[in-house]
mmCIF file of C-alpha atoms in Angstrom:
data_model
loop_
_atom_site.group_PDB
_atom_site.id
_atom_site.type_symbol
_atom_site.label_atom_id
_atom_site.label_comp_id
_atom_site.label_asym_id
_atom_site.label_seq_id
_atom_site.Cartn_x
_atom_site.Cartn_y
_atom_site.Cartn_z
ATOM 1 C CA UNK A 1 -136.465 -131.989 -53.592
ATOM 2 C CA UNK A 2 -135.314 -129.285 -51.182
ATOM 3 C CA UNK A 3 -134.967 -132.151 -48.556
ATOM 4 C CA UNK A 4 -132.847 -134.932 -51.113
ATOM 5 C CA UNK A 5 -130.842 -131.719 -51.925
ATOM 6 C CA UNK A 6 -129.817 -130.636 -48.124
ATOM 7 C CA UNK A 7 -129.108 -134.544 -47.481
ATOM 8 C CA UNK A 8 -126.884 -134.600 -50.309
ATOM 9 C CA UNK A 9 -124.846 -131.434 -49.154
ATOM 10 C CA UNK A 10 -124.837 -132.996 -45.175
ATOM 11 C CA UNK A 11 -123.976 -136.565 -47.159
ATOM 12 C CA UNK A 12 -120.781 -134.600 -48.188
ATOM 13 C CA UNK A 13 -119.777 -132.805 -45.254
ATOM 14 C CA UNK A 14 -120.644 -135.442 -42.344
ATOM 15 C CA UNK A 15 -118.840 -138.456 -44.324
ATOM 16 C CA UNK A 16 -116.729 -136.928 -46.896
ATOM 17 C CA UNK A 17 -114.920 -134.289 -45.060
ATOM 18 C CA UNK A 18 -111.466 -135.191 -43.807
ATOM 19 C CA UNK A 19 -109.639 -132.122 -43.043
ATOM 20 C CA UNK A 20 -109.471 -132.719 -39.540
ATOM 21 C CA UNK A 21 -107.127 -135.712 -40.814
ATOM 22 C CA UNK A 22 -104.939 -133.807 -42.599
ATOM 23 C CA UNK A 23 -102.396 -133.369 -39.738
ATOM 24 C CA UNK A 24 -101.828 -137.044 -38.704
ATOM 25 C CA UNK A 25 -101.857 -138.356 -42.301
ATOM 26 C CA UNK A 26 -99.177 -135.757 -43.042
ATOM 27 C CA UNK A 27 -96.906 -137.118 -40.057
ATOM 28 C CA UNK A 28 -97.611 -140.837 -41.097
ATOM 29 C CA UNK A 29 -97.349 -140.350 -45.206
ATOM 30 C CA UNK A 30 -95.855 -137.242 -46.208
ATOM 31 C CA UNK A 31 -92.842 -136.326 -43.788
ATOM 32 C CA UNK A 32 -94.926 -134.321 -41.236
ATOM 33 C CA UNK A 33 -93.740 -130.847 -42.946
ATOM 34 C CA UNK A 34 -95.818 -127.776 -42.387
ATOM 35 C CA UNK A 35 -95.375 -127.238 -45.968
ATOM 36 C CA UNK A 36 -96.835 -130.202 -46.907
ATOM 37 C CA UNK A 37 -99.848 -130.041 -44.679
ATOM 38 C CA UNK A 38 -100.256 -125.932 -45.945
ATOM 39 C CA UNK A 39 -100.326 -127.835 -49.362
ATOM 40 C CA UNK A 40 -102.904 -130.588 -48.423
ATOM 41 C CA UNK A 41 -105.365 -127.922 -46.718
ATOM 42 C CA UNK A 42 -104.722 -125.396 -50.038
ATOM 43 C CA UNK A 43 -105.352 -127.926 -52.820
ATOM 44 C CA UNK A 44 -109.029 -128.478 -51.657
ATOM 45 C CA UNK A 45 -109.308 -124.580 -52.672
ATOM 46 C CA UNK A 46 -107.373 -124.607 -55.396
ATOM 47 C CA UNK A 47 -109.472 -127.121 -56.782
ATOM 48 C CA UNK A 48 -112.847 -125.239 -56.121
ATOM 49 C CA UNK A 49 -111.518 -121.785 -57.506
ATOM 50 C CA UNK A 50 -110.565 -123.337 -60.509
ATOM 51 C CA UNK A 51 -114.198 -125.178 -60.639
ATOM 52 C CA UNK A 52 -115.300 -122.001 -59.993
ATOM 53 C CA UNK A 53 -113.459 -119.948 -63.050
ATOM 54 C CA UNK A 54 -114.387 -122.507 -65.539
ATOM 55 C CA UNK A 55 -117.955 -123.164 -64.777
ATOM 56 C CA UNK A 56 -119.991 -121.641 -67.409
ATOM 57 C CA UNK A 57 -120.573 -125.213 -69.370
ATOM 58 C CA UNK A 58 -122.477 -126.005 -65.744
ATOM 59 C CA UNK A 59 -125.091 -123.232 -66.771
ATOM 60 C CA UNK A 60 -126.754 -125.458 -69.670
ATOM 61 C CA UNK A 61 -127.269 -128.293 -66.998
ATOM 62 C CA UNK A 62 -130.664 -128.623 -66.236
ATOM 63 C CA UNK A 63 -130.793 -131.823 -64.698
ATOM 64 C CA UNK A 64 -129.847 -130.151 -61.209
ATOM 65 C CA UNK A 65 -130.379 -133.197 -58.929
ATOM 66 C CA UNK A 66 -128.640 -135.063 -60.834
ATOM 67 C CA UNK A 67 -125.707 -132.733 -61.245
ATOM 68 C CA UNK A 68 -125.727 -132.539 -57.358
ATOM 69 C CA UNK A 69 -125.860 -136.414 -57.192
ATOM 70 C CA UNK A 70 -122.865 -136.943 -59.296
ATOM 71 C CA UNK A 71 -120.571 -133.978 -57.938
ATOM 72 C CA UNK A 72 -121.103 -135.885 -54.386
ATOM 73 C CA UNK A 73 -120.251 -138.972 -55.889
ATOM 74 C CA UNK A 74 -117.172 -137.611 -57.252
ATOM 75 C CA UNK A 75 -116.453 -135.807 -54.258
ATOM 76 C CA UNK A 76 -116.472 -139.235 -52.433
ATOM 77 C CA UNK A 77 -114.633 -141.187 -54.402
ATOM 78 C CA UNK A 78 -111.721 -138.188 -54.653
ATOM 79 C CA UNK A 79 -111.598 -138.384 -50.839
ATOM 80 C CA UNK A 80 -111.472 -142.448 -51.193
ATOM 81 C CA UNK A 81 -108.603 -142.334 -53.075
ATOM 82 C CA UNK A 82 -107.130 -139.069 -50.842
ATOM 83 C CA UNK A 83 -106.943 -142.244 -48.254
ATOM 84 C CA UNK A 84 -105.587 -144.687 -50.368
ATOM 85 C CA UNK A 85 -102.605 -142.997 -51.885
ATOM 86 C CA UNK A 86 -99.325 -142.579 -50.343
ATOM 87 C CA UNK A 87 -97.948 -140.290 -52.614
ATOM 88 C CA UNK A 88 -97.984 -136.633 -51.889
ATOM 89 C CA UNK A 89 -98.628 -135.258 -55.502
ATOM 90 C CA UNK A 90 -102.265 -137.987 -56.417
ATOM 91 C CA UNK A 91 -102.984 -136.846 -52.682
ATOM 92 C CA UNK A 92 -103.036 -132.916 -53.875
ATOM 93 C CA UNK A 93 -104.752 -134.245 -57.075
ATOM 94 C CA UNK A 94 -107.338 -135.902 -55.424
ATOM 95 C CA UNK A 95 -107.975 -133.111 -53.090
ATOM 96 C CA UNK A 96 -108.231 -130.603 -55.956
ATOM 97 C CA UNK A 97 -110.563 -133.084 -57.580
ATOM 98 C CA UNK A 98 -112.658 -132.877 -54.490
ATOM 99 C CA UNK A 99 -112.476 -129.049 -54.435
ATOM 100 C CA UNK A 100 -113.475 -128.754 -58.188
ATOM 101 C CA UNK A 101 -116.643 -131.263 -57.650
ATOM 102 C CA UNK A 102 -117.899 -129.258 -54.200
ATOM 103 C CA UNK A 103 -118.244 -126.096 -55.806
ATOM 104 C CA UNK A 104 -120.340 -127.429 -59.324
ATOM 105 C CA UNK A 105 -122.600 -129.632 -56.035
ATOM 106 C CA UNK A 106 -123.086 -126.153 -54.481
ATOM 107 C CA UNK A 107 -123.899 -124.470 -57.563
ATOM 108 C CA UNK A 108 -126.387 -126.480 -58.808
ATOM 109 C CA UNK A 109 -127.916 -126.663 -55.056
ATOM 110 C CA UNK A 110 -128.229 -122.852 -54.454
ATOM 111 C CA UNK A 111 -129.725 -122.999 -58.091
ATOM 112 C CA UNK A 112 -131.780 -125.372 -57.696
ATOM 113 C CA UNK A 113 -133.110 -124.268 -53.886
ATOM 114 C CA UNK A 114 -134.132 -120.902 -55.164
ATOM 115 C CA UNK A 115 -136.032 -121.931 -58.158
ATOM 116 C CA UNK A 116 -138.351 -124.445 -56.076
ATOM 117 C CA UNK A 117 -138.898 -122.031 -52.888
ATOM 118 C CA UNK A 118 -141.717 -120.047 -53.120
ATOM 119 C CA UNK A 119 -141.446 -116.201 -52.229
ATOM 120 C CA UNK A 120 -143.239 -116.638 -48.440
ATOM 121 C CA UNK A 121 -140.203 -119.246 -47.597
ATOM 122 C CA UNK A 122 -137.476 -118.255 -49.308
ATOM 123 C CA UNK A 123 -136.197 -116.681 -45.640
ATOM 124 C CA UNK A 124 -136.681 -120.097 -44.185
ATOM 125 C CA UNK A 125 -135.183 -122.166 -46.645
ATOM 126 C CA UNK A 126 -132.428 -119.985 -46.799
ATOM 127 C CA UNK A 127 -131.911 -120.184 -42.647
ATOM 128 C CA UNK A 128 -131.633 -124.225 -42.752
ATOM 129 C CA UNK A 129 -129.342 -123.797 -45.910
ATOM 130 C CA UNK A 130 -127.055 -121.519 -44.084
ATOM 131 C CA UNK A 131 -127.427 -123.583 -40.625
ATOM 132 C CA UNK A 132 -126.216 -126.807 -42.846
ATOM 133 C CA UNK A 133 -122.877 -124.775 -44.797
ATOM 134 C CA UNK A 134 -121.945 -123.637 -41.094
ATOM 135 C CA UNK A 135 -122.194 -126.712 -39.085
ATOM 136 C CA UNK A 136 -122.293 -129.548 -41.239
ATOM 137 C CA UNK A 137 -118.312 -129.171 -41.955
ATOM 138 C CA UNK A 138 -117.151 -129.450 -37.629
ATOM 139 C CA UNK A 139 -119.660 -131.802 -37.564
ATOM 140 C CA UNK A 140 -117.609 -133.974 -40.320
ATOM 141 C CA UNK A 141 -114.568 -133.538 -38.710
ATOM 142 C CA UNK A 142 -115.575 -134.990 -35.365
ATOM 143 C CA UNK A 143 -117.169 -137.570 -36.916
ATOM 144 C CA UNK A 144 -113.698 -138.053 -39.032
ATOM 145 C CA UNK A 145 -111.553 -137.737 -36.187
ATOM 146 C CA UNK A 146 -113.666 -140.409 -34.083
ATOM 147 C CA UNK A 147 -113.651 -143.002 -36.870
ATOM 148 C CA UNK A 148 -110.076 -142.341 -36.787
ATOM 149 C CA UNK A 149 -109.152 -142.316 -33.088
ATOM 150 C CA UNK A 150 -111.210 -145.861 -33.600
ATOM 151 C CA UNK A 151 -109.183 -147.169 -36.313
ATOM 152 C CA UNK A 152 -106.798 -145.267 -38.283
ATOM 153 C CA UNK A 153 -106.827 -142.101 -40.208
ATOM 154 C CA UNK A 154 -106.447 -143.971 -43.712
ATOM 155 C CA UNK A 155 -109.408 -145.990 -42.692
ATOM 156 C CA UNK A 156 -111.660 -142.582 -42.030
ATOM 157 C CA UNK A 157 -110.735 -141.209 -44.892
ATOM 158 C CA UNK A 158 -111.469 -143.796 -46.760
ATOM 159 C CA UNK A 159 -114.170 -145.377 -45.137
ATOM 160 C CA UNK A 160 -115.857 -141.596 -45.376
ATOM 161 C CA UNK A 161 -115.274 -141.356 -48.607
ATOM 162 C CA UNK A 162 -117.128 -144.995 -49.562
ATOM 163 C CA UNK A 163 -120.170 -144.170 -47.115
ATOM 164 C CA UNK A 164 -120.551 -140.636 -48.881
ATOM 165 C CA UNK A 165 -120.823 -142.417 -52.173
ATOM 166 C CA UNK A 166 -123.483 -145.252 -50.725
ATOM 167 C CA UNK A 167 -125.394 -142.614 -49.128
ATOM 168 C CA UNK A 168 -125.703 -140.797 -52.257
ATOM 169 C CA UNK A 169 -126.911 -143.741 -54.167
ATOM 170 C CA UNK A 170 -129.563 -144.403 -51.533
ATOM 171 C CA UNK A 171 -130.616 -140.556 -51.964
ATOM 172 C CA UNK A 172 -130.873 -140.880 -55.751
ATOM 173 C CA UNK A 173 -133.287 -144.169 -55.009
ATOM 174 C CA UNK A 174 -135.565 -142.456 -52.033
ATOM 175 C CA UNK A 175 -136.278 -139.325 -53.681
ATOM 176 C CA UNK A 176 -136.727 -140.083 -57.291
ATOM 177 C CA UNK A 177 -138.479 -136.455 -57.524
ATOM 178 C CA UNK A 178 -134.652 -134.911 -56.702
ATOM 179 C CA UNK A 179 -133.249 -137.293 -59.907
ATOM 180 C CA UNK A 180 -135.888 -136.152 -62.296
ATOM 181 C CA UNK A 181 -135.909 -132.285 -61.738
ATOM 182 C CA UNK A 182 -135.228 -130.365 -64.584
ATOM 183 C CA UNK A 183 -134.779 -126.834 -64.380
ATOM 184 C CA UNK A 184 -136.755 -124.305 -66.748
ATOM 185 C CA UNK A 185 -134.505 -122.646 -69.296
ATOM 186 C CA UNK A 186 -134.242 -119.144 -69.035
ATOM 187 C CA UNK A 187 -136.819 -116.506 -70.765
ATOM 188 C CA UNK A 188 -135.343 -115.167 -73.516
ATOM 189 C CA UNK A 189 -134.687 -111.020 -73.256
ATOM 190 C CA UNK A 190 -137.115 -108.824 -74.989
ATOM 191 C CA UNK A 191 -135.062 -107.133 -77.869
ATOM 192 C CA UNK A 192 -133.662 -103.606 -77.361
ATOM 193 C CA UNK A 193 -135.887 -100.762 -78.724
ATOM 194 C CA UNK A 194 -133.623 -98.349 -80.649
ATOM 195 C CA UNK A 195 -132.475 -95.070 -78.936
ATOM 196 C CA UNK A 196 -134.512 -92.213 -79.822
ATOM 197 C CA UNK A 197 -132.937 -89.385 -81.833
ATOM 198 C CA UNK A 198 -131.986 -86.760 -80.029
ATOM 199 C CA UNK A 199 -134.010 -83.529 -80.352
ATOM 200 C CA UNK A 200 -132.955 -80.884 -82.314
ATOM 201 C CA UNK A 201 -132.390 -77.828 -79.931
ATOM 202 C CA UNK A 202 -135.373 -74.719 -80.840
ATOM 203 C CA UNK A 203 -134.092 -70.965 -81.644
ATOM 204 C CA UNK A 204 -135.328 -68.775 -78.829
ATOM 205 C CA UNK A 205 -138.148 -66.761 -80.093
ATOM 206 C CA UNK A 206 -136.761 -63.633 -78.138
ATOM 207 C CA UNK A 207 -133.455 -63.802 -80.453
ATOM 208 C CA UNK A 208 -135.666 -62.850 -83.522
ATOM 209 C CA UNK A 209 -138.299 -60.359 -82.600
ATOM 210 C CA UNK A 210 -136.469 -57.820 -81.893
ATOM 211 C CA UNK A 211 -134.461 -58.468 -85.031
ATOM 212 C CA UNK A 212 -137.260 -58.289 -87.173
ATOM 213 C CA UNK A 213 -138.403 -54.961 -84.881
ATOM 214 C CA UNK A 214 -135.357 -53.405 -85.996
ATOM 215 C CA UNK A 215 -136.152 -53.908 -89.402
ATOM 216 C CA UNK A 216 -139.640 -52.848 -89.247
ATOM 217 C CA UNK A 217 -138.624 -49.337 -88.034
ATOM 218 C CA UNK A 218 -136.020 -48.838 -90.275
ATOM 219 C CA UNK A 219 -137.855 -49.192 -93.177
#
C-alpha cells in the first residue's frame, strides 16, 4: 500500500505537473501578460487553500486508496483540460480544480502512510515521503518541458494530463491491496470525570486556643 500510494503521488507530479509550461502557454493563449501568468501560477493555490478550508467531509472517508486514486484522476483530467482550453478564465478554473484535488490526494496519503507504518519505520517512510514532495515536482517539469520542446506545450499539457490518468488506472489494477484499504474509525474518547469539589478551607487551630485560654482564666 505504502508503495501504490508513493506511485500515485510521483504519477501526479512526473506527468501531471505543468507549471514549467505556464510561461509559453501564456505568450501563445493568453496575451503573454505577467498578470496573467501571476494568475495561472496563483490559481493552482488558490484552489488547494480552499480544498484545504473546506475539508472536514474528507475526515469520514475511509476508503483512503481510493480517495487518493480518484483525487489523481481528477487532478489529471483538470490539467487535460488546462491544455485544451484557450480561454483564460476555464484555464484558472481548471487549475484551481487541480489545486483543490492535490491537497484531498495528499491528505488522505499522509493519513493513510502513518496509519500502516509501524513505529521502527516511521523515520524511513517518512525520508522517501519527503524525498518524493521535494523532487518529484522539478522532475515533472523537465519532463513537461521536454515533451514540449518535442512537440508543443498544449500537447504536454495535455498529453501529461491523459498519461497521469492511465497510470492511475493501471495503479488501481496492480495493487488491488491500495483500492481496498479501509481505514479504522477513530476510538471513541473516554467520557470526562466530573471536577472534584473544591475543599473547604480548615480554621487554624492556633486561632482558637488561645481564645478559649482566655476564657478559661477569666472565669
Amino acid at each position: 500500500m505504502l508503495v501504490a500510494a508513493f506511485l500515485t503521488d510521483l504519477d501526479a507530479m512526473l506527468l501531471g505537473l505543468p507549471v514549467a509550461l505556464f510561461p509559453a502557454l501564456n505568450a501563445a493563449r493568453f496575451g503573454g501578460s505577467p498578470r496573467t501568468l501571476g494568475l495561472l501560477i496563483t490559481s493552482v493555490g488558490v484552489g488547494g487553500l480552499l480544498s484545504a478550508v473546506l475539508s472536514g467531509p474528507a475526515a469520514r472517508v475511509n476508503r483512503q486508496g481510493r480517495g487518493m486514486l480518484a483525487g489523481t484522476m481528477i487532478w489529471g483530467a483538470a490539467i487535460a483540460c488546462f491544455g485544451l482550453t484557450g480561454a483564460l478564465p476555464l484555464a484558472l478554473l481548471a487549475l484551481a480544480v487541480a489545486g483543490a484535488a492535490d491537497t484531498l490526494t495528499v491528505t488522505f496519503r499522509a493519513s493513510m502512510v502513518q496509519a500502516v507504518t509501524s513505529d521502527e519505520f516511521r523515520g524511513r517512510v517518512s525520508s522517501v515521503e519527503y524525498i518524493i514532495g521535494a523532487g518529484g515536482g522539478p522532475l515533472g517539469n523537465v519532463e513537461a518541458g521536454t515533451v514540449a520542446s518535442l512537440t508543443t506545450p498544449a500537447v504536454s499539457a495535455v498529453s501529461g494530463g491523459l498519461g497521469c490518468l492511465a497510470l492511475v488506472v493501471l495503479i488501481g489494477l496492480f495493487f488491488p491491496a491500495f483500492t481496498r484499504y479501509q481505514a479504522r474509525p477513530a476510538a471513541p474518547l473516554p467520557p470526562r470525570a466530573a471536577p472534584a469539589a473544591p475543599a473547604r478551607p480548615r480554621r487554624a487551630a492556633s486561632l482558637d486556643k488561645p481564645a478559649t485560654s482566655i476564657r478559661r482564666r477569666a472565669s
